[in-house]
């Protein structure tokens, strides 16, 4: 995955060159009286700071943040008030171990269409701010109208604004890159519109998580190539009506330790919808999956991990490959996450339990 990071010039533009202690913007804790009534809960605004386009989310539910639209990286805001003036403290963590410090102060008042006021970095002159309220439902689509994109526009319009831009398609048509996060995802040339929509939605989820991860990084890790969110995806099975894939994610978002996860998917190549394992093997319960998995890995896994997996009741994420059904434990505690090896159950092992009437039977077993 190609990573994108803030430049030093961008950091200076955002006011990260200086910092102050929390509360340095003045005022007292809380919201002006006009705000909850004016926003009726969370509200989305777009406008600019001194000519630089931004998007701002005001949320009395304690999730207020904003981002510069060119960078699409959230900056946390803490609300305060001075009379009827809304004060928003922009905070940034300088290092992994440090507490957030104030790097900018908004002072805003209501207008007929939104809010206006100033933003000021420590030791700098204030810049004018003008923001207009935005109805998320009215935001135009720059991408195909997939279910995930439409849901994002309604449920998380801030994230929608970051990723709703033209994506970059590889010359051979076999992958697409989301430009804000840098997340790339494979495509299948000649795929149905519905399958392309499903792949777009999977990429959307990863792109949003990658941007959230980058927003949590402290300043000293912004240019660290080992930090951030890395995704590797491959198609593992393409036959008949079925397409299967495997996503492997590694991330370091500035917390105590890096982490990762694996997610498999089995999709209908016509409809793009997920295909449940039970559509192929009706009796493949979670308990049976665990039994089959332990048999598949017992010869190659160390005893400590085997004991952990016997005692735990892990969920499994599944994908198909020519070798069979691949099961990978998910949801294990971080301390034993390294035990989440993939086990392969040959299709022949499951054939007696397969649903021969399923439209997917021939994709796995032929006729």
Short mmCIF file of C-alpha atoms in Angstrom, two decimals:
data_model
loop_
_atom_site.label_atom_id
_atom_site.label_comp_id
_atom_site.label_asym_id
_atom_site.label_seq_id
_atom_site.Cartn_x
_atom_site.Cartn_y
_atom_site.Cartn_z
CA UNK A 1 0.00 0.00 0.00
CA UNK A 2 1.29 3.43 -0.87
CA UNK A 3 1.34 5.63 2.24
CA UNK A 4 0.73 9.38 2.17
CA UNK A 5 1.99 11.66 4.92
CA UNK A 6 1.78 15.31 5.90
CA UNK A 7 4.62 17.50 4.70
CA UNK A 8 6.41 19.95 6.98
CA UNK A 9 4.74 22.82 5.11
CA UNK A 10 1.33 21.33 5.79
CA UNK A 11 2.14 20.94 9.48
CA UNK A 12 3.05 24.61 9.67
CA UNK A 13 -0.13 25.54 7.84
CA UNK A 14 -2.11 23.54 10.38
CA UNK A 15 -0.44 25.30 13.27
CA UNK A 16 1.61 22.34 14.51
CA UNK A 17 4.80 24.41 14.69
CA UNK A 18 3.79 25.67 18.18
CA UNK A 19 1.63 24.34 20.96
CA UNK A 20 0.04 25.28 24.27
CA UNK A 21 -1.48 23.50 27.25
CA UNK A 22 -5.17 22.44 27.22
CA UNK A 23 -7.48 25.29 28.17
CA UNK A 24 -5.19 27.94 26.63
CA UNK A 25 -7.90 29.00 24.17
CA UNK A 26 -9.83 30.47 27.12
CA UNK A 27 -13.47 30.14 28.01
CA UNK A 28 -15.10 27.47 30.13
CA UNK A 29 -16.19 23.89 29.49
CA UNK A 30 -19.46 23.47 27.64
CA UNK A 31 -21.43 24.67 24.63
CA UNK A 32 -23.08 28.03 23.96
CA UNK A 33 -26.84 27.95 24.40
CA UNK A 34 -27.50 28.40 20.70
CA UNK A 35 -25.51 25.38 19.55
CA UNK A 36 -27.59 22.29 20.47
CA UNK A 37 -30.74 23.99 19.22
CA UNK A 38 -29.06 25.14 16.01
CA UNK A 39 -27.52 21.78 15.17
CA UNK A 40 -30.18 19.45 16.63
CA UNK A 41 -27.37 17.00 17.36
CA UNK A 42 -24.33 16.44 15.14
CA UNK A 43 -24.02 18.82 12.20
CA UNK A 44 -21.72 19.04 9.18
CA UNK A 45 -20.20 22.31 7.96
CA UNK A 46 -17.93 23.16 5.03
CA UNK A 47 -16.03 26.33 4.31
CA UNK A 48 -12.51 27.61 4.76
CA UNK A 49 -9.84 28.89 7.12
CA UNK A 50 -8.06 31.76 5.43
CA UNK A 51 -8.91 30.30 2.03
CA UNK A 52 -8.01 26.68 2.87
CA UNK A 53 -11.09 24.42 2.45
CA UNK A 54 -12.14 22.48 5.55
CA UNK A 55 -15.01 20.31 6.78
CA UNK A 56 -16.16 20.51 10.41
CA UNK A 57 -18.37 18.26 12.51
CA UNK A 58 -20.01 19.83 15.54
CA UNK A 59 -21.32 17.16 17.86
CA UNK A 60 -22.62 17.85 21.36
CA UNK A 61 -22.19 14.07 21.84
CA UNK A 62 -18.44 14.70 22.25
CA UNK A 63 -17.13 13.83 18.79
CA UNK A 64 -16.28 17.24 17.35
CA UNK A 65 -13.50 17.30 14.76
CA UNK A 66 -12.44 18.84 11.47
CA UNK A 67 -10.09 18.24 8.56
CA UNK A 68 -8.46 20.17 5.75
CA UNK A 69 -10.10 18.79 2.62
CA UNK A 70 -6.83 18.50 0.72
CA UNK A 71 -5.37 16.25 3.44
CA UNK A 72 -8.45 14.43 4.82
CA UNK A 73 -6.89 13.88 8.26
CA UNK A 74 -9.10 14.51 11.29
CA UNK A 75 -7.98 16.93 13.99
CA UNK A 76 -9.65 16.59 17.39
CA UNK A 77 -11.55 19.54 18.82
CA UNK A 78 -12.57 20.16 22.42
CA UNK A 79 -15.59 22.49 22.84
CA UNK A 80 -15.54 25.45 25.23
CA UNK A 81 -17.54 28.63 25.48
CA UNK A 82 -17.15 32.29 26.30
CA UNK A 83 -20.60 33.80 26.60
CA UNK A 84 -22.27 32.97 23.31
CA UNK A 85 -18.98 32.40 21.48
CA UNK A 86 -18.12 28.80 20.65
CA UNK A 87 -14.46 28.01 21.30
CA UNK A 88 -12.95 24.87 19.81
CA UNK A 89 -9.50 23.77 20.92
CA UNK A 90 -7.55 21.89 18.28
CA UNK A 91 -5.29 19.30 19.92
CA UNK A 92 -2.42 17.19 18.61
CA UNK A 93 -0.19 14.55 20.17
CA UNK A 94 3.47 15.31 19.50
CA UNK A 95 4.85 11.87 20.41
CA UNK A 96 3.47 8.42 21.16
CA UNK A 97 3.95 8.88 24.92
CA UNK A 98 2.89 12.51 25.21
CA UNK A 99 -0.45 14.06 26.08
CA UNK A 100 -2.29 16.19 23.48
CA UNK A 101 -1.40 19.88 23.28
CA UNK A 102 -3.39 22.79 21.84
CA UNK A 103 -2.25 23.81 18.35
CA UNK A 104 -5.13 26.07 17.29
CA UNK A 105 -8.19 27.90 18.60
CA UNK A 106 -11.51 28.43 16.81
CA UNK A 107 -13.79 31.24 17.99
CA UNK A 108 -17.15 30.97 16.24
CA UNK A 109 -20.55 32.63 16.28
CA UNK A 110 -23.77 31.60 14.49
CA UNK A 111 -24.90 33.01 11.15
CA UNK A 112 -28.07 32.47 9.12
CA UNK A 113 -26.37 29.68 7.13
CA UNK A 114 -23.71 28.35 9.51
CA UNK A 115 -20.97 29.81 11.66
CA UNK A 116 -18.14 32.29 11.25
CA UNK A 117 -15.24 33.64 13.26
CA UNK A 118 -11.50 33.03 13.46
CA UNK A 119 -8.90 30.31 13.85
CA UNK A 120 -5.57 31.12 15.44
CA UNK A 121 -2.38 29.10 15.87
CA UNK A 122 -0.18 29.86 18.92
CA UNK A 123 1.81 33.00 18.33
CA UNK A 124 0.22 33.65 14.92
CA UNK A 125 -2.30 36.17 13.63
CA UNK A 126 -5.93 34.96 13.53
CA UNK A 127 -7.34 33.77 10.20
CA UNK A 128 -10.97 34.28 9.12
CA UNK A 129 -13.30 31.28 9.20
CA UNK A 130 -16.56 30.99 7.29
CA UNK A 131 -18.55 27.75 7.38
CA UNK A 132 -21.94 26.84 5.94
CA UNK A 133 -24.08 23.98 7.15
CA UNK A 134 -24.33 21.05 4.74
CA UNK A 135 -27.14 18.57 4.26
CA UNK A 136 -25.34 15.21 3.79
CA UNK A 137 -28.19 13.85 1.66
CA UNK A 138 -27.55 16.62 -0.85
CA UNK A 139 -23.88 15.79 -1.37
CA UNK A 140 -23.32 14.57 -4.95
CA UNK A 141 -21.70 11.21 -5.67
CA UNK A 142 -18.30 11.11 -7.35
CA UNK A 143 -18.31 7.29 -7.34
CA UNK A 144 -20.77 4.59 -8.34
CA UNK A 145 -23.81 4.53 -6.07
CA UNK A 146 -22.91 1.42 -4.10
CA UNK A 147 -24.83 0.53 -0.91
CA UNK A 148 -21.80 1.21 1.28
CA UNK A 149 -21.19 4.64 -0.24
CA UNK A 150 -24.82 5.69 0.24
CA UNK A 151 -24.76 4.40 3.82
CA UNK A 152 -21.55 6.30 4.51
CA UNK A 153 -23.04 9.54 3.19
CA UNK A 154 -25.88 9.25 5.69
CA UNK A 155 -24.12 7.63 8.64
CA UNK A 156 -20.68 9.28 8.52
CA UNK A 157 -20.71 12.25 6.15
CA UNK A 158 -17.26 13.40 7.33
CA UNK A 159 -15.77 10.12 6.12
CA UNK A 160 -17.89 10.34 2.96
CA UNK A 161 -16.34 13.72 2.11
CA UNK A 162 -12.85 12.26 2.41
CA UNK A 163 -13.36 9.29 0.09
CA UNK A 164 -16.03 10.57 -2.29
CA UNK A 165 -13.61 11.66 -4.99
CA UNK A 166 -12.40 10.14 -8.24
CA UNK A 167 -10.40 6.98 -7.59
CA UNK A 168 -7.37 5.98 -9.65
CA UNK A 169 -7.79 2.89 -11.81
CA UNK A 170 -4.73 0.88 -12.85
CA UNK A 171 -4.02 0.75 -16.57
CA UNK A 172 -4.75 -2.99 -16.68
CA UNK A 173 -8.03 -2.54 -14.80
CA UNK A 174 -6.99 -4.99 -12.09
CA UNK A 175 -6.83 -2.58 -9.16
CA UNK A 176 -8.14 0.79 -7.99
CA UNK A 177 -6.51 3.21 -5.54
CA UNK A 178 -8.44 5.49 -3.20
CA UNK A 179 -6.35 8.70 -3.27
CA UNK A 180 -6.94 10.14 0.21
CA UNK A 181 -5.83 7.04 2.11
CA UNK A 182 -3.69 5.45 -0.59
CA UNK A 183 -5.56 2.16 -0.09
CA UNK A 184 -5.55 0.00 -3.23
CA UNK A 185 -7.92 -2.89 -3.87
CA UNK A 186 -8.14 -5.45 -6.67
CA UNK A 187 -10.79 -5.55 -9.36
CA UNK A 188 -11.91 -8.27 -11.70
CA UNK A 189 -12.01 -7.12 -15.36
CA UNK A 190 -15.41 -7.84 -16.86
CA UNK A 191 -17.07 -8.20 -13.47
CA UNK A 192 -20.75 -7.42 -13.02
CA UNK A 193 -21.81 -3.97 -11.83
CA UNK A 194 -23.02 -5.50 -8.56
CA UNK A 195 -19.72 -7.27 -7.90
CA UNK A 196 -17.76 -4.08 -8.62
CA UNK A 197 -20.03 -2.28 -6.14
CA UNK A 198 -19.29 -4.93 -3.50
CA UNK A 199 -15.55 -4.58 -4.06
CA UNK A 200 -15.85 -0.79 -3.91
CA UNK A 201 -17.65 -1.08 -0.57
CA UNK A 202 -14.96 -3.33 0.88
CA UNK A 203 -12.35 -0.83 -0.24
CA UNK A 204 -14.37 2.01 1.29
CA UNK A 205 -14.28 0.32 4.70
CA UNK A 206 -10.52 -0.07 4.55
CA UNK A 207 -9.97 3.48 3.29
CA UNK A 208 -12.01 4.94 6.15
CA UNK A 209 -10.14 2.80 8.69
CA UNK A 210 -6.80 3.84 7.18
CA UNK A 211 -7.70 7.52 7.46
CA UNK A 212 -8.91 7.04 11.03
CA UNK A 213 -5.64 5.30 11.83
CA UNK A 214 -3.57 8.12 10.37
CA UNK A 215 -5.54 10.69 12.36
CA UNK A 216 -4.55 8.88 15.58
CA UNK A 217 -0.84 8.94 14.79
CA UNK A 218 1.25 11.39 16.83
CA UNK A 219 3.18 14.04 14.96
CA UNK A 220 6.54 12.26 15.17
CA UNK A 221 5.12 9.16 13.43
CA UNK A 222 3.45 10.96 10.54
CA UNK A 223 6.46 10.31 8.28
CA UNK A 224 7.37 6.89 9.70
CA UNK A 225 6.96 4.27 6.93
CA UNK A 226 6.40 1.58 9.57
CA UNK A 227 3.37 3.37 11.03
CA UNK A 228 -0.15 3.63 9.67
CA UNK A 229 -2.43 1.12 7.96
CA UNK A 230 -1.27 -1.46 5.45
CA UNK A 231 -3.63 -3.68 3.45
CA UNK A 232 -2.81 -6.67 1.29
CA UNK A 233 -5.65 -8.27 -0.65
CA UNK A 234 -5.68 -11.15 -3.10
CA UNK A 235 -8.33 -13.07 -4.98
CA UNK A 236 -7.95 -16.66 -3.80
CA UNK A 237 -10.70 -18.46 -5.76
CA UNK A 238 -12.42 -17.66 -9.05
CA UNK A 239 -14.67 -20.37 -10.42
CA UNK A 240 -18.21 -20.51 -11.71
CA UNK A 241 -20.49 -18.32 -9.60
CA UNK A 242 -17.98 -17.77 -6.80
CA UNK A 243 -15.23 -15.26 -6.11
CA UNK A 244 -13.30 -15.47 -2.86
CA UNK A 245 -10.68 -13.13 -1.44
CA UNK A 246 -8.52 -12.56 1.62
CA UNK A 247 -7.69 -9.20 3.23
CA UNK A 248 -4.66 -9.01 5.51
CA UNK A 249 -4.24 -5.81 7.51
CA UNK A 250 -1.33 -4.58 9.61
CA UNK A 251 -1.69 -1.32 11.49
CA UNK A 252 0.19 0.87 13.94
CA UNK A 253 -1.97 3.86 14.84
CA UNK A 254 0.23 5.25 17.61
CA UNK A 255 -1.05 3.05 20.42
CA UNK A 256 0.89 0.82 22.77
CA UNK A 257 1.60 -1.79 20.09
CA UNK A 258 0.88 -2.57 16.43
CA UNK A 259 -1.83 -5.05 15.53
CA UNK A 260 -3.49 -6.69 12.57
CA UNK A 261 -6.30 -8.89 11.36
CA UNK A 262 -7.34 -11.19 8.52
CA UNK A 263 -10.73 -11.10 6.84
CA UNK A 264 -11.98 -13.48 4.21
CA UNK A 265 -14.96 -13.16 1.90
CA UNK A 266 -16.92 -15.40 -0.45
CA UNK A 267 -18.98 -13.48 -2.98
CA UNK A 268 -21.53 -14.27 -5.66
CA UNK A 269 -19.95 -13.09 -8.91
CA UNK A 270 -23.31 -11.98 -10.32
CA UNK A 271 -24.96 -10.26 -7.35
CA UNK A 272 -21.86 -9.30 -5.36
CA UNK A 273 -23.58 -10.54 -2.21
CA UNK A 274 -21.76 -12.50 0.47
CA UNK A 275 -22.25 -16.25 0.27
CA UNK A 276 -22.65 -17.94 3.65
CA UNK A 277 -20.75 -21.17 4.27
CA UNK A 278 -24.07 -22.83 5.06
CA UNK A 279 -25.20 -22.23 1.47
CA UNK A 280 -22.58 -24.81 0.49
CA UNK A 281 -22.37 -26.87 3.67
CA UNK A 282 -25.63 -26.50 5.67
CA UNK A 283 -24.32 -28.32 8.75
CA UNK A 284 -21.07 -26.37 9.01
CA UNK A 285 -21.77 -24.93 12.47
CA UNK A 286 -19.22 -22.87 14.45
CA UNK A 287 -18.52 -25.90 16.64
CA UNK A 288 -17.83 -28.09 13.63
CA UNK A 289 -15.65 -25.39 12.09
CA UNK A 290 -13.55 -25.40 15.25
CA UNK A 291 -13.23 -29.18 15.20
CA UNK A 292 -12.20 -29.24 11.54
CA UNK A 293 -9.80 -26.34 12.07
CA UNK A 294 -7.99 -27.96 14.99
CA UNK A 295 -7.55 -31.18 13.01
CA UNK A 296 -6.15 -29.20 10.08
CA UNK A 297 -3.52 -27.29 12.09
CA UNK A 298 -2.57 -29.72 14.87
CA UNK A 299 0.45 -31.20 13.12
CA UNK A 300 2.08 -27.85 12.34
CA UNK A 301 1.13 -25.68 15.32
CA UNK A 302 3.00 -25.49 18.62
CA UNK A 303 1.32 -26.98 21.68
CA UNK A 304 0.81 -23.66 23.47
CA UNK A 305 -1.20 -22.22 20.60
CA UNK A 306 -3.18 -25.43 20.23
CA UNK A 307 -4.11 -25.28 23.90
CA UNK A 308 -5.18 -21.64 23.55
CA UNK A 309 -7.36 -22.41 20.54
CA UNK A 310 -8.90 -25.43 22.24
CA UNK A 311 -9.81 -23.35 25.29
CA UNK A 312 -10.94 -20.27 23.41
CA UNK A 313 -14.11 -20.21 21.35
CA UNK A 314 -12.84 -18.16 18.42
CA UNK A 315 -14.93 -17.03 15.52
CA UNK A 316 -13.56 -17.86 12.11
CA UNK A 317 -13.25 -15.82 8.97
CA UNK A 318 -13.41 -17.94 5.83
CA UNK A 319 -12.22 -17.82 2.27
CA UNK A 320 -11.89 -20.39 -0.49
CA UNK A 321 -8.80 -21.46 -2.38
CA UNK A 322 -8.17 -24.30 -4.85
CA UNK A 323 -6.89 -26.32 -1.87
CA UNK A 324 -10.19 -26.06 0.01
CA UNK A 325 -11.98 -24.08 2.69
CA UNK A 326 -9.60 -21.76 4.57
CA UNK A 327 -10.49 -20.90 8.19
CA UNK A 328 -8.65 -18.25 10.19
CA UNK A 329 -9.45 -17.52 13.86
CA UNK A 330 -10.64 -13.97 14.52
CA UNK A 331 -11.24 -12.01 17.69
CA UNK A 332 -8.38 -13.55 19.66
CA UNK A 333 -6.83 -11.42 22.44
CA UNK A 334 -3.76 -9.51 21.26
CA UNK A 335 -1.39 -11.55 23.43
CA UNK A 336 -2.28 -14.73 21.51
CA UNK A 337 -3.07 -13.17 18.13
CA UNK A 338 0.02 -14.84 16.65
CA UNK A 339 -1.80 -18.17 17.10
CA UNK A 340 -4.36 -17.22 14.45
CA UNK A 341 -2.87 -19.39 11.72
CA UNK A 342 -5.00 -20.37 8.75
CA UNK A 343 -6.16 -23.96 8.48
CA UNK A 344 -7.20 -25.54 5.18
CA UNK A 345 -9.97 -28.14 5.01
CA UNK A 346 -9.94 -29.95 1.63
CA UNK A 347 -13.21 -29.75 -0.28
CA UNK A 348 -13.26 -33.56 -0.42
CA UNK A 349 -13.48 -33.68 3.37
CA UNK A 350 -16.71 -31.67 3.20
CA UNK A 351 -18.26 -33.19 0.09
CA UNK A 352 -20.55 -35.61 1.91
CA UNK A 353 -22.13 -32.67 3.74
CA UNK A 354 -22.33 -30.37 0.72
CA UNK A 355 -25.68 -29.13 -0.56
CA UNK A 356 -25.79 -30.57 -4.06
CA UNK A 357 -28.89 -28.49 -4.82
CA UNK A 358 -27.05 -25.24 -4.18
CA UNK A 359 -26.34 -23.11 -7.22
CA UNK A 360 -22.76 -22.88 -5.93
CA UNK A 361 -22.17 -26.65 -5.72
CA UNK A 362 -20.74 -26.93 -9.24
CA UNK A 363 -18.41 -23.99 -8.63
CA UNK A 364 -16.67 -26.05 -5.95
CA UNK A 365 -17.21 -29.67 -6.98
CA UNK A 366 -18.12 -29.57 -10.65
CA UNK A 367 -20.81 -31.84 -12.05
#
